[in-house]
XYZ file of C-alpha atoms in Angstrom:
458
model
C -4.964 15.023 16.969
C -4.608 11.355 17.786
C -2.068 9.930 20.187
C 1.424 9.087 18.946
C 4.080 6.699 20.202
C 6.705 7.852 20.523
C 4.962 11.161 21.120
C 4.739 12.988 17.794
C 5.142 16.412 19.381
C 8.448 15.347 20.880
C 9.532 13.962 17.520
C 8.575 17.200 15.766
C 10.693 19.241 18.171
C 13.666 17.073 17.251
C 12.996 17.465 13.538
C 12.333 21.196 13.700
C 15.628 21.738 15.505
C 17.643 20.566 12.501
C 18.704 22.702 9.562
C 17.368 20.038 7.218
C 13.875 20.370 8.632
C 14.109 24.132 8.266
C 14.886 23.678 4.585
C 11.905 21.396 4.182
C 9.520 23.735 5.950
C 10.612 26.595 3.706
C 9.397 24.551 0.732
C 12.824 24.107 -0.860
C 13.099 20.357 -0.450
C 16.226 19.150 1.274
C 19.205 16.924 1.173
C 22.636 17.005 2.659
C 24.024 17.402 -0.846
C 22.031 20.578 -1.437
C 19.657 18.967 -3.939
C 16.382 17.128 -3.571
C 16.393 13.898 -1.560
C 16.599 10.526 -3.248
C 13.407 8.478 -3.136
C 12.789 4.728 -3.031
C 9.202 3.510 -2.867
C 8.879 -0.233 -2.215
C 5.440 -1.701 -2.924
C 4.328 -5.231 -2.158
C 1.190 -7.069 -3.219
C -1.464 -8.161 -0.692
C 0.699 -7.365 2.350
C -1.562 -7.053 5.402
C -1.136 -4.028 7.646
C -0.216 -6.244 10.614
C 2.194 -8.657 8.896
C 5.433 -7.547 10.539
C 7.585 -9.099 13.193
C 7.367 -5.912 15.245
C 3.556 -6.128 15.356
C 3.365 -8.883 17.953
C 4.527 -11.593 15.556
C 7.940 -12.666 16.860
C 7.707 -15.815 14.715
C 7.639 -13.665 11.543
C 11.207 -12.622 10.774
C 11.115 -9.161 9.164
C 14.188 -7.490 10.708
C 14.684 -4.990 7.886
C 11.080 -3.794 7.777
C 11.259 -3.651 11.561
C 14.342 -1.472 11.114
C 12.388 0.967 8.940
C 9.812 1.325 11.723
C 12.518 1.635 14.382
C 14.470 4.291 12.457
C 11.524 6.078 10.890
C 7.761 6.480 11.040
C 5.022 3.879 11.177
C 1.716 5.207 9.820
C -0.646 2.970 11.752
C -3.877 4.008 10.029
C -3.060 3.905 6.327
C -5.594 2.762 3.750
C -6.174 2.283 0.056
C -9.133 4.036 -1.520
C -9.893 0.911 -3.573
C -8.729 -2.474 -2.304
C -7.771 -4.102 -5.576
C -4.404 -4.373 -7.335
C -4.809 -2.291 -10.490
C -6.835 0.637 -9.075
C -4.630 0.873 -5.976
C -1.417 0.885 -8.005
C -2.705 3.615 -10.295
C -3.652 5.658 -7.220
C -0.147 5.408 -5.760
C 1.323 6.644 -9.036
C -1.142 9.434 -9.800
C -2.376 10.626 -6.401
C -5.929 10.147 -7.665
C -8.983 8.060 -6.845
C -9.971 5.329 -9.304
C -12.923 7.340 -10.587
C -10.456 10.021 -11.736
C -7.506 8.031 -13.075
C -9.884 5.560 -14.734
C -8.368 2.233 -13.642
C -11.515 1.273 -11.786
C -10.946 -2.504 -11.683
C -8.601 -5.127 -13.064
C -10.134 -4.801 -16.551
C -10.245 -1.047 -17.213
C -7.075 0.162 -18.969
C -4.386 2.568 -17.856
C -4.716 5.928 -19.570
C -1.553 6.915 -21.396
C -2.410 10.542 -20.613
C -2.115 9.907 -16.878
C 0.725 11.785 -15.206
C 2.730 9.971 -12.525
C 4.962 11.429 -9.852
C 7.882 9.725 -11.642
C 7.224 11.846 -14.717
C 7.059 15.045 -12.681
C 10.282 14.232 -10.845
C 12.039 13.362 -14.098
C 11.138 16.795 -15.474
C 12.704 18.275 -12.337
C 16.013 16.524 -13.010
C 15.569 13.237 -11.155
C 16.847 9.940 -12.546
C 13.622 7.940 -12.408
C 12.885 4.247 -12.672
C 9.995 1.813 -12.443
C 11.086 -1.721 -11.561
C 8.675 -4.597 -11.008
C 5.007 -5.366 -11.235
C 2.896 -2.986 -13.330
C -0.313 -5.063 -13.510
C -2.635 -2.507 -14.995
C -4.716 -3.330 -18.057
C -3.918 -1.852 -21.432
C -1.901 -2.677 -24.504
C 0.879 -4.437 -22.672
C 3.252 -2.219 -20.691
C 3.285 1.535 -21.232
C 6.463 2.802 -22.880
C 7.420 5.161 -20.071
C 11.004 5.391 -21.298
C 10.120 6.022 -24.942
C 7.576 8.649 -23.917
C 10.147 10.444 -21.788
C 8.185 9.724 -18.600
C 10.919 7.676 -16.887
C 14.575 6.814 -17.443
C 14.207 3.093 -16.793
C 11.304 0.651 -16.871
C 11.826 -2.999 -15.993
C 8.651 -5.045 -15.670
C 6.855 -8.161 -16.924
C 3.765 -9.114 -18.885
C 3.957 -12.868 -18.266
C 0.830 -14.586 -16.873
C -1.421 -11.627 -17.534
C 0.956 -9.244 -15.793
C 1.077 -11.325 -12.615
C 4.412 -12.878 -13.501
C 5.714 -16.065 -11.919
C 7.826 -16.539 -8.833
C 10.725 -18.280 -10.552
C 12.583 -17.499 -13.794
C 10.089 -14.815 -14.772
C 10.631 -13.285 -18.243
C 11.185 -9.520 -17.988
C 10.798 -6.562 -20.303
C 13.833 -4.335 -19.759
C 13.364 -0.899 -21.294
C 11.179 -2.477 -23.968
C 13.404 -5.504 -24.620
C 12.282 -9.031 -23.676
C 14.841 -10.539 -21.312
C 15.121 -13.965 -19.685
C 15.929 -14.164 -15.993
C 16.950 -16.914 -13.609
C 16.009 -17.050 -9.967
C 13.360 -16.026 -7.489
C 11.487 -12.944 -8.659
C 11.871 -10.890 -5.457
C 15.622 -11.401 -5.593
C 15.771 -10.636 -9.332
C 13.856 -7.379 -8.953
C 16.058 -6.395 -6.025
C 19.155 -7.066 -8.159
C 17.803 -4.665 -10.781
C 17.084 -2.099 -8.061
C 20.635 -2.265 -6.695
C 22.057 -1.784 -10.193
C 19.742 1.198 -10.643
C 20.960 2.817 -7.414
C 24.553 2.400 -8.604
C 23.681 3.794 -12.052
C 22.301 6.985 -10.552
C 25.778 7.948 -9.319
C 25.601 11.614 -8.241
C 22.152 12.287 -9.667
C 19.100 12.535 -7.424
C 16.971 9.479 -8.135
C 13.416 8.281 -7.658
C 12.848 4.529 -7.795
C 9.489 2.747 -7.751
C 10.231 -0.870 -6.782
C 7.082 -2.967 -7.131
C 7.184 -6.613 -6.062
C 5.045 -9.530 -7.227
C 5.180 -11.003 -3.752
C 3.180 -11.746 -1.745
C 0.426 -12.432 -4.269
C -1.275 -15.819 -4.624
C -0.420 -18.465 -5.284
C 2.138 -18.058 -2.575
C 5.559 -19.464 -3.318
C 8.433 -18.557 -1.000
C 12.112 -18.670 -1.954
C 13.803 -22.005 -1.369
C 15.675 -20.636 1.631
C 12.411 -20.083 3.519
C 10.271 -23.013 2.421
C 9.089 -24.754 5.569
C 10.528 -22.101 7.870
C 7.123 -21.378 9.401
C 5.648 -24.874 9.513
C 5.373 -24.670 13.302
C 4.357 -20.992 13.494
C 0.949 -19.893 14.881
C -0.444 -19.079 11.430
C -4.044 -18.015 10.695
C -6.644 -20.765 10.746
C -9.991 -20.598 9.001
C -12.817 -20.917 11.490
C -15.659 -23.287 10.649
C -18.194 -20.768 11.948
C -16.921 -18.159 9.472
C -17.980 -20.332 6.533
C -21.597 -19.671 7.502
C -21.345 -15.867 7.420
C -23.529 -14.105 4.826
C -20.690 -13.314 2.435
C -19.032 -16.698 2.769
C -15.542 -17.693 1.684
C -15.208 -16.230 -1.809
C -12.361 -18.313 -3.174
C -12.865 -22.051 -2.889
C -9.400 -22.916 -4.147
C -7.756 -20.826 -1.459
C -10.069 -22.273 1.179
C -9.078 -25.808 0.204
C -5.386 -24.928 0.587
C -5.848 -22.420 3.389
C -3.104 -23.660 5.738
C -0.592 -24.150 2.934
C -1.337 -20.715 1.487
C -1.018 -18.956 4.838
C 2.385 -20.519 5.397
C 3.549 -19.689 1.878
C 2.334 -16.116 2.220
C 4.357 -15.355 5.330
C 7.428 -17.248 4.127
C 7.342 -15.282 0.852
C 7.115 -12.075 2.873
C 10.381 -12.936 4.596
C 11.932 -13.042 1.122
C 10.677 -9.494 0.523
C 12.243 -8.445 3.815
C 15.584 -9.759 2.575
C 15.211 -7.483 -0.444
C 14.457 -4.487 1.762
C 17.595 -5.248 3.735
C 19.723 -5.409 0.585
C 18.402 -2.019 -0.551
C 19.157 -0.444 2.827
C 22.628 -1.982 2.813
C 23.356 -0.538 -0.649
C 22.282 2.911 0.495
C 24.609 2.601 3.479
C 27.472 1.367 1.306
C 27.042 4.198 -1.206
C 26.754 6.847 1.505
C 23.188 7.690 0.476
C 21.109 6.651 3.476
C 20.948 10.087 5.115
C 19.485 11.798 2.053
C 17.182 9.030 0.842
C 13.494 8.723 1.640
C 12.465 5.067 1.809
C 8.728 4.385 1.835
C 7.348 0.874 2.208
C 3.672 0.047 1.571
C 1.276 -2.641 0.331
C -1.196 -2.262 -2.536
C -4.081 -3.548 -0.383
C -4.714 -5.747 2.622
C -5.735 -9.392 2.734
C -8.293 -11.558 4.504
C -7.259 -14.729 6.262
C -10.756 -15.935 7.070
C -12.026 -12.784 8.808
C -15.690 -12.183 7.931
C -15.572 -15.562 6.206
C -13.374 -14.147 3.443
C -10.148 -14.671 1.567
C -8.631 -12.134 -0.840
C -9.459 -8.404 -0.489
C -11.936 -5.938 -2.173
C -14.332 -5.423 0.749
C -14.338 -2.340 2.974
C -13.357 -4.191 6.148
C -10.153 -3.262 7.942
C -8.195 -6.374 6.935
C -8.760 -5.533 3.265
C -8.516 -1.751 2.982
C -5.833 -1.124 5.605
C -2.194 -1.309 4.482
C 1.332 -1.339 5.907
C 3.033 2.047 5.611
C 6.554 2.845 6.806
C 8.820 5.793 6.004
C 12.440 6.481 6.852
C 14.244 9.748 6.129
C 17.260 10.220 8.412
C 17.887 13.824 7.312
C 14.505 14.839 8.747
C 13.384 12.014 11.023
C 16.236 12.281 13.488
C 14.690 9.947 16.039
C 12.772 6.952 14.764
C 10.125 4.807 16.345
C 7.437 7.424 15.695
C 3.849 6.258 15.232
C 1.368 8.462 13.410
C -2.256 7.407 13.671
C -3.971 9.964 11.420
C -5.862 8.613 8.394
C -3.310 8.326 5.577
C -4.201 7.110 2.074
C -2.419 5.673 -0.938
C -3.373 8.816 -2.892
C -1.143 10.735 -0.446
C 2.062 9.106 -1.680
C 2.581 11.199 -4.816
C 1.936 14.568 -3.088
C 4.197 13.525 -0.210
C 7.158 12.682 -2.417
C 6.705 15.753 -4.601
C 6.535 18.082 -1.612
C 9.622 16.463 -0.080
C 11.476 17.222 -3.300
C 10.305 20.831 -3.199
C 7.967 20.326 -6.164
C 4.407 21.551 -6.541
C 1.526 19.096 -6.335
C -0.687 19.199 -9.465
C -4.207 20.442 -8.831
C -5.757 17.203 -10.114
C -4.101 15.094 -7.417
C -6.638 14.234 -4.704
C -4.256 13.218 -1.932
C -2.078 15.455 0.200
C 1.415 15.318 1.636
C 1.768 13.599 5.007
C 4.902 15.590 5.841
C 3.057 18.256 7.862
C 2.037 15.483 10.262
C 5.726 15.215 11.139
C 6.570 18.907 11.250
C 3.471 20.764 12.449
C 1.520 19.688 15.510
C -1.381 21.907 14.443
C -1.534 20.620 10.870
C -5.091 20.324 9.574
C -5.857 16.777 8.523
C -8.732 14.623 7.319
C -11.194 13.189 9.812
C -12.779 10.824 7.278
C -12.291 9.391 3.805
C -14.308 7.817 1.022
C -13.747 4.215 -0.102
C -14.929 2.843 -3.449
C -14.921 -0.537 -5.115
C -16.224 -0.885 -8.664
C -17.687 -4.135 -9.944
C -14.968 -6.293 -11.498
C -16.174 -8.328 -14.518
C -16.090 -12.072 -13.876
C -15.988 -11.742 -10.092
C -19.039 -12.149 -7.845
C -18.522 -9.081 -5.665
C -20.902 -6.145 -5.377
C -19.914 -2.528 -5.848
C -19.067 -0.718 -2.614
C -19.171 2.838 -1.343
C -18.042 3.434 2.225
C -16.985 6.159 4.607
C -14.413 5.578 7.318
C -13.884 8.088 10.123
C -11.478 7.734 13.017
C -14.023 5.705 14.994
C -16.881 4.749 12.665
C -17.537 3.083 9.335
C -20.571 2.958 7.051
C -20.633 0.510 4.112
C -23.155 0.519 1.246
C -23.319 -2.150 -1.475
C -24.809 -2.027 -4.959
C -25.162 -3.835 -8.250
C -25.351 -7.626 -7.741
C -29.073 -8.192 -7.234
C -29.927 -10.875 -4.694
C -26.228 -11.289 -3.878
C -25.969 -7.676 -2.699
C -25.352 -7.541 1.061
C -27.309 -5.188 3.300
C -25.678 -1.935 4.514
C -23.372 -2.091 7.515
C -22.277 0.345 10.205
C -19.624 -0.251 12.841
C -18.343 1.490 15.940
C -14.638 0.836 15.428
C -13.669 2.134 18.864
C -15.651 -0.557 20.658
C -15.842 -3.126 17.841
C -12.534 -3.050 15.899
C -13.221 -6.487 14.382
C -16.463 -5.183 12.819
C -18.716 -7.965 14.070
C -21.672 -5.965 15.416
C -23.607 -4.288 12.584
C -25.409 -1.242 14.025
C -27.038 -0.050 10.786
C -30.597 -1.008 11.796
C -30.247 -0.367 15.538
C -32.618 2.509 16.484
C -30.292 3.846 19.173
C -27.715 4.635 16.465
C -30.079 6.205 13.917
C -28.573 9.669 14.438
C -25.044 8.372 13.842
C -26.255 6.547 10.738
C -27.715 9.768 9.312
C -24.505 11.617 10.125
C -22.371 9.035 8.329
C -24.693 8.909 5.328
C -24.345 12.678 4.954
C -20.584 12.451 5.273
C -20.392 9.708 2.644
C -22.447 11.834 0.249
C -20.309 14.908 0.927
C -17.044 13.096 0.324
C -18.269 11.501 -2.895
C -19.459 14.851 -4.216
C -16.048 16.360 -3.444
C -14.390 13.674 -5.557
C -16.737 14.020 -8.532
């Protein structure tokens, strides 16, 4: 097991001592009320794993996200299995890799036959809702409410499903609705109403923000707030790297975009704070699981890149926080095992005392908090499928605790050569060891592991 701060074993002793933890470990789910816990999953777009005030960025004001880490668990090594909006979002909902749920890029459609954790929890008596960005291809938005798969669905189709930051038209339970105001605030307003609507019913809310997707527009209250902050700067030398900057428009406006990105994130933090305040006000905080995550990472010039997609840490690694006061009695816990977006659905189902469907490929992270001897993954498979209209190659990679192997395919002369990195000594992935004779044995080992993992998923 990896090291934890605060020590995970100490945290587990605290959790195991409580009656609530005993109920969880017996597989019955738990809540102070005697029913399953409430669930709120907050998802942001393109939020880097390190974009928090508490991660050595005192200039970035994220007090409410910082609170989640302080009162709960910070999963420090969480990843998406495909670093692209649509596939990653489908994986959160279904607990499946892209090759199984079928949303392999931003052009392949959502399958109406796909089963989400919201649908399973609704069948179990939960009041379920999807609020925010859907952004998966298909015939508009799926009718989750009409199909009996959710109780509420509030989303948008404007601008190809990306929406706009201000006055974004919404689709509220199938009805087109005009809105006024900044989209993060509007979606949070809907979420607060939803929490109130649930009353005494257990609820499961999926709150999916547009922010902080390009082009980055913060709320008025934060515009200019970070003009003097030590924001990322593109390095001239990075422009000469083999992959090169992949988005000229974002390179031209690099400084402006970096500032807008972080200022918009502070608007998301406000929304997190309002949700936590409503839980406190309604007396629901103790029995509510709050999970915060991003749908993928984001490059700010590393490896000569903007955007995401590639199997480097800045792209595939995501923020991941969880608070559950009924079980996590002492916060500030850091878990450094390899967690994945496909683990979300099994985690929430297990916490509610519900079985995980056999076709889900992730697994619940809860044993990491309750069992110091819990078996866990030592590696995982990463995949990126070619996205029509974009110049990126296909990618297959394996990431272990300390090593990474990346293979590319499908773009002819533009296809990069394979890469292999020793993450323990080279966390920035600058020294490619793939062709170094001294590491030939490790290369063979990783190639076998990549093949094994892919075969397991097929």
